XYZ file of C-alpha atoms in Angstrom:
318
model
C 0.000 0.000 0.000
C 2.940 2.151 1.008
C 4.678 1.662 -2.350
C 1.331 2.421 -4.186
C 0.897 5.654 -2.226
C 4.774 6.907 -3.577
C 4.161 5.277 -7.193
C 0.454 8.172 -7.001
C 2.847 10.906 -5.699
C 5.550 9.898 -7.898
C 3.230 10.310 -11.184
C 1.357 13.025 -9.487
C 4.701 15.367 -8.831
C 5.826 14.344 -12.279
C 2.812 15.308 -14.001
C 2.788 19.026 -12.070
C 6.599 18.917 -13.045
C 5.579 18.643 -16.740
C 2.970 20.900 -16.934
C 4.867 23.727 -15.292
C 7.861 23.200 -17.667
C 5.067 23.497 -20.579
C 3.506 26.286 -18.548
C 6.488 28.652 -18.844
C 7.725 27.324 -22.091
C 4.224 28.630 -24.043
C 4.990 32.446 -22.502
C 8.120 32.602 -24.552
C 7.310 34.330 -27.789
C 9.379 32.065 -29.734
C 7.905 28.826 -28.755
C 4.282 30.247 -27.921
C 2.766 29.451 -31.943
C 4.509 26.183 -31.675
C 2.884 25.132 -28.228
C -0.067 26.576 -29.261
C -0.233 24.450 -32.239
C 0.762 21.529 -30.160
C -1.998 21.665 -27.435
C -4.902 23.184 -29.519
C -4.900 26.286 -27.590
C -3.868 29.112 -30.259
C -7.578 30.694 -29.735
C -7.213 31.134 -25.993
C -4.838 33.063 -26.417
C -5.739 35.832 -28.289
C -9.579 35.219 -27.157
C -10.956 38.859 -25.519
C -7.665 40.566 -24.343
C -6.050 41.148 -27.856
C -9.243 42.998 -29.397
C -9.562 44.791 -26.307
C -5.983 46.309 -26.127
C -6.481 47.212 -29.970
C -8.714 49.291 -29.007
C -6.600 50.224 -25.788
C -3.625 51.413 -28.068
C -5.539 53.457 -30.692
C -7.195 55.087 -27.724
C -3.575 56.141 -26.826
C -2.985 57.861 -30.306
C -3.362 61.625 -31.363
C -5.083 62.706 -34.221
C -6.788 65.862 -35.377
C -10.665 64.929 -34.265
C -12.561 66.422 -31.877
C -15.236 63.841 -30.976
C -15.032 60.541 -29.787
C -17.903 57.612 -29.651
C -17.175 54.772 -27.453
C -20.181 51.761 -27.248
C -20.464 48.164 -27.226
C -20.692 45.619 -30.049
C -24.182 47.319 -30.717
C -22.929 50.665 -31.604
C -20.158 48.920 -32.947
C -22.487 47.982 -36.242
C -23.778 51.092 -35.932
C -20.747 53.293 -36.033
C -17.993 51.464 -37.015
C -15.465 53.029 -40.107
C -17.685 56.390 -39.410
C -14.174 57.601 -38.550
C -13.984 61.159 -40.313
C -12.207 64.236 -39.525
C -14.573 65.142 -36.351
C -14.887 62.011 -35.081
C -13.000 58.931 -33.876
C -14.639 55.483 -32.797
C -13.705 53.314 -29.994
C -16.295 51.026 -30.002
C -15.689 47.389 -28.853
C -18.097 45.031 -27.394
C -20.130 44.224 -24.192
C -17.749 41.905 -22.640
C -15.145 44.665 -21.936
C -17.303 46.555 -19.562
C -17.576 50.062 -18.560
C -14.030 49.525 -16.902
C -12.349 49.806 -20.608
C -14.845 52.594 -21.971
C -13.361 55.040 -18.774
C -9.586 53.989 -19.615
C -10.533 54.622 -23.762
C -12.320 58.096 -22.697
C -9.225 58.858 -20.037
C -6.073 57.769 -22.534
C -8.230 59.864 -25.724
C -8.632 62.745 -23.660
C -5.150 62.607 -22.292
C -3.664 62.903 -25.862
C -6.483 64.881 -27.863
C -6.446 67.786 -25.477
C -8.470 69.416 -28.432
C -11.409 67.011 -27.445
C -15.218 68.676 -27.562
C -17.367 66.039 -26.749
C -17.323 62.371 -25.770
C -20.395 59.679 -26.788
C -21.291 56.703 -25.154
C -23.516 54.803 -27.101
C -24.720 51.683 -24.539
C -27.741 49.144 -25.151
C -29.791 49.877 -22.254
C -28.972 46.168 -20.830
C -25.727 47.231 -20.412
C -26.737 49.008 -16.916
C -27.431 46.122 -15.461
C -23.698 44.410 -16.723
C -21.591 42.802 -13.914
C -18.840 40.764 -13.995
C -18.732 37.172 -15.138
C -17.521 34.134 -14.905
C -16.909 32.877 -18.633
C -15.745 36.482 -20.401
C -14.819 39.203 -17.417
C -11.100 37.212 -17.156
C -10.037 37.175 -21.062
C -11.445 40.977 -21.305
C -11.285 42.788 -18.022
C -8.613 41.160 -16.078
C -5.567 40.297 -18.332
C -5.604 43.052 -20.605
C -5.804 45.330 -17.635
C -2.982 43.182 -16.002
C -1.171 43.699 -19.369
C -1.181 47.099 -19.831
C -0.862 47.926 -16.328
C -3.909 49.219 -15.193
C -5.545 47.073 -12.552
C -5.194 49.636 -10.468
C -8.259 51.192 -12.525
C -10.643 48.942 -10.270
C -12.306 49.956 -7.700
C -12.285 48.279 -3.934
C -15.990 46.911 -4.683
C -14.663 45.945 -8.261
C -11.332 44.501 -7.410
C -13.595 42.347 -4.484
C -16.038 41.238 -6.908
C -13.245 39.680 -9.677
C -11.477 38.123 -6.302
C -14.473 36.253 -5.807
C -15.248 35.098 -9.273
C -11.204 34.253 -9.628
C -9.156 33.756 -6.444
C -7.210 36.367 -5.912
C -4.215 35.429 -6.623
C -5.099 35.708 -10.685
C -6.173 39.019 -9.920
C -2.637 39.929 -10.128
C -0.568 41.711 -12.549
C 2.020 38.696 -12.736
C -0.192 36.342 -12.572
C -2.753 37.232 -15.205
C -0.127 38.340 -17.636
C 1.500 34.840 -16.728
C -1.943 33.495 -18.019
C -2.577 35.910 -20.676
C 0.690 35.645 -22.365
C 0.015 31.753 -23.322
C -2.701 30.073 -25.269
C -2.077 26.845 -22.994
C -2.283 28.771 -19.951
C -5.087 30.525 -21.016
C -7.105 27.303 -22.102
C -6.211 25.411 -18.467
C -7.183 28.293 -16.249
C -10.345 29.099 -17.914
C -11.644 25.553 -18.759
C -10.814 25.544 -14.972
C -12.624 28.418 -14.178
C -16.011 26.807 -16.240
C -15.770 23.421 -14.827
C -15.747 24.887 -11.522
C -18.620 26.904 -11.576
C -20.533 24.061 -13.928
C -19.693 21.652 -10.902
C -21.106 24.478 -8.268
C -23.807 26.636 -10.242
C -25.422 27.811 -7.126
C -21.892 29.779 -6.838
C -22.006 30.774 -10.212
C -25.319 32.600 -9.631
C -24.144 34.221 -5.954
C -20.787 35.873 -7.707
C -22.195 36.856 -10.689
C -25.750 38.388 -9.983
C -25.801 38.590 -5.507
C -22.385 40.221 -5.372
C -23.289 42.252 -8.359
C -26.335 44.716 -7.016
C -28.031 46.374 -9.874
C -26.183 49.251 -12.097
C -23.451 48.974 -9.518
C -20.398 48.460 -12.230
C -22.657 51.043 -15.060
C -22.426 53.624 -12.452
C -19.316 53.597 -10.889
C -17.819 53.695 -14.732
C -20.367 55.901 -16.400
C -19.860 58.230 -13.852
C -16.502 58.422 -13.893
C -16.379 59.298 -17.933
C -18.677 62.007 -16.595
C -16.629 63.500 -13.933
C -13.540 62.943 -16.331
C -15.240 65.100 -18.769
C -16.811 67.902 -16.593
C -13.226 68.110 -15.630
C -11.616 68.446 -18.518
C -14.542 70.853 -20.061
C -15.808 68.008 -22.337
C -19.256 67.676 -22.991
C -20.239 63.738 -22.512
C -23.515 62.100 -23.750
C -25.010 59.392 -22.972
C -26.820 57.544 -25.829
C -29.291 54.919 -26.444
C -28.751 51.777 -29.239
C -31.879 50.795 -30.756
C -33.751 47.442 -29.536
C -35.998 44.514 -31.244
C -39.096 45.407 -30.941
C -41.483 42.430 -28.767
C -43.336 42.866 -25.827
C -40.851 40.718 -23.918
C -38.369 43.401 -24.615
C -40.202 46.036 -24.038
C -41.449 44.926 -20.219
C -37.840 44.725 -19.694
C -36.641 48.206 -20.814
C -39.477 49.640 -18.442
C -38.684 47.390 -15.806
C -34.884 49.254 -16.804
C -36.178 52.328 -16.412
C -38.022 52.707 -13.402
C -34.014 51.160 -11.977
C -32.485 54.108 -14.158
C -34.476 56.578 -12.886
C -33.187 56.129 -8.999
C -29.628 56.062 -10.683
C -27.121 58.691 -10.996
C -27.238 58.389 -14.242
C -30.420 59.965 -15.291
C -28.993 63.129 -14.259
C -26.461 62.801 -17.319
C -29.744 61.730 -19.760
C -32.891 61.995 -18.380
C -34.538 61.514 -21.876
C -32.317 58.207 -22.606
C -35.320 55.758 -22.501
C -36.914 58.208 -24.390
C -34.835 58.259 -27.246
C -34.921 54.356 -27.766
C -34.983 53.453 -31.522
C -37.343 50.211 -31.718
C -36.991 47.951 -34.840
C -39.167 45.002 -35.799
C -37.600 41.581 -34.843
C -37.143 40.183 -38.471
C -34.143 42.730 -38.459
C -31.997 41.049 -35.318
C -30.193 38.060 -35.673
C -30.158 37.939 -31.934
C -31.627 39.265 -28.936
C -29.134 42.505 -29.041
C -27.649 42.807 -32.990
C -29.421 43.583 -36.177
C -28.757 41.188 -39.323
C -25.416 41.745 -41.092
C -26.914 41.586 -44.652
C -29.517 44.118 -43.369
C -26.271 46.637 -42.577
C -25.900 47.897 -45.514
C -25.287 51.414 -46.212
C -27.752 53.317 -46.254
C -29.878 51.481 -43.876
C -27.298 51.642 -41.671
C -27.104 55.797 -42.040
C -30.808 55.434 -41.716
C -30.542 53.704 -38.117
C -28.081 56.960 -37.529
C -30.538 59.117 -39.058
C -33.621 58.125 -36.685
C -30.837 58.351 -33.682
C -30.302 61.545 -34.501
C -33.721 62.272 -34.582
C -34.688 61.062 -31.802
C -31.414 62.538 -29.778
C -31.051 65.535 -31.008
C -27.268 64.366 -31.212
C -24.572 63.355 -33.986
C -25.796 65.647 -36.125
C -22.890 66.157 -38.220
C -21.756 62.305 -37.943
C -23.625 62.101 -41.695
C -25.738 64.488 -43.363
């Protein structure tokens, strides 16, 4: 029995042995393609933080415009390539959070001191985004850990990703450890999902009972806001349009009557307001109208009824 127990040990110090040497051998930039290749894990790698410190970087970069719209993958169809010489667009998607819209708004306004007006253009559901357990690690926590900025979060903030990921990956090291690997990537975060698939009742207290309502929206938001008023930008706070069924539209008022006890009515009191509805043949989804119905001009149409119904972007397209 004795020699059974040291053969277990044996194989089980062996196998950590292994898997460490692989660990730190897929950070190295000149083996990382190769043991990404090897263990299937190429996607991991790049899955969340890369796109999000694209956008991180051109937020970083001067230019000559004086207007900046920052959204989620929503306004993303929306606005995307409506880069022209007032505007620039930052707009990524809803699994980076408010956390990355404040450090786009803060790094643009840091180098475009010539900056008028900033606008976020948020779905309405997006007030009620917290942190999860399957995206918030691959775009919140290693790009931040990356580009050295996890200092950005909050004590509330900082507790709630400790909870959802131990807190010792809510570390600069640590993360970028993870982040810089696709195999490292792929074992912590098929970790991550077993875990909560084996405990769901956890899954539901750290994502939704340690997350009280508009509690990451507002701390964010907010801080855009103050960042402007401080700087003597003028910020606005937009609606995207929504699918129009009854379903939906129970929600948004049940949205509403939440956003009107929040801080941030005071920035757009109108905002449910201005809601653009659209029939539900248009949406390939719950959030995002069809690609093939993008096309040009119905896509400066959707701008066209936002502006109408905002009063804002007017000289986004004529």
């Amino acid at each position: 029995m004795n020699k059974l127990i040291r053969k277990i040990l044996c194989i089980l110090l062996l196998s950590i042995g292994i898997i460490s040497i692989l660990a730190t051998l897929s950070t190295i930039p000149a083996l990382s393609s190769v043991m990404n290749m090897l263990t299937n894990s190429g996607n991991y790698q790049d899955m969340g933080s890369e796109e999000t410190l694209t956008l991180f970087n051109k937020s970083q970069s001067p230019n000559t415009t004086h207007k900046l719209i920052l959204g989620d993958s929503v306004a993303n169809q929306i606005y995307e390539y409506r880069d022209n010489e007032e505007y620039s667009v930052l707009t990524g998607n809803y699994a980076m959070t408010f956390v990355w819209q404040y450090l786009f708004a803060k790094n643009y306004l840091e180098t475009n001191p010539q900056t008028t007006d900033i606008y976020l253009c948020t779905t309405a559901d997006g007030f009620e985004q917290s942190f999860d357990t399957t995206l918030s690690y691959s775009y919140v926590v290693i790009p931040l850990a990356k580009s050295n900025n996890l200092e950005v979060l909050d004590e509330k903030h900082h507790k709630l990703l400790t909870n959802i990921f131990g807190s010792v990956f809510i570390n600069e090291k640590v993360a970028s450890f993870i982040g810089n690997s696709g195999l490292n990537s792929k074992l912590y975060l098929n970790a991550i999902k077993n875990f909560y698939e084996t405990f769901p009742t956890k899954k539901e207290k750290v994502e939704k009972t340690d997350n009280p309502d508009f509690l990451l929206a507002e701390t964010y938001i907010m801080k855009i806001y103050e960042l402007c008023k401080e700087k003597n930008v003028n910020f606005h706070l937009l609606p995207n349009p929504k699918k129009d069924t009854s379903e939906i539209r129970e929600y948004v008022k049940q949205l509403e009557t939440k956003y009107l006890q929040s801080p941030l009515y005071s920035i757009n009191p109108n905002y449910f307001d201005q809601i653009v509805f659209y029939p539900e043949d248009l949406f390939k989804d719950e959030l995002h109208f069809k690609d093939e119905y993008l096309e040009k001009e119905n896509k400066f149409e959707i701008i066209r009824k936002i502006q109408n119904s905002t009063g804002e972007l007017q000289d986004l397209i004529e």
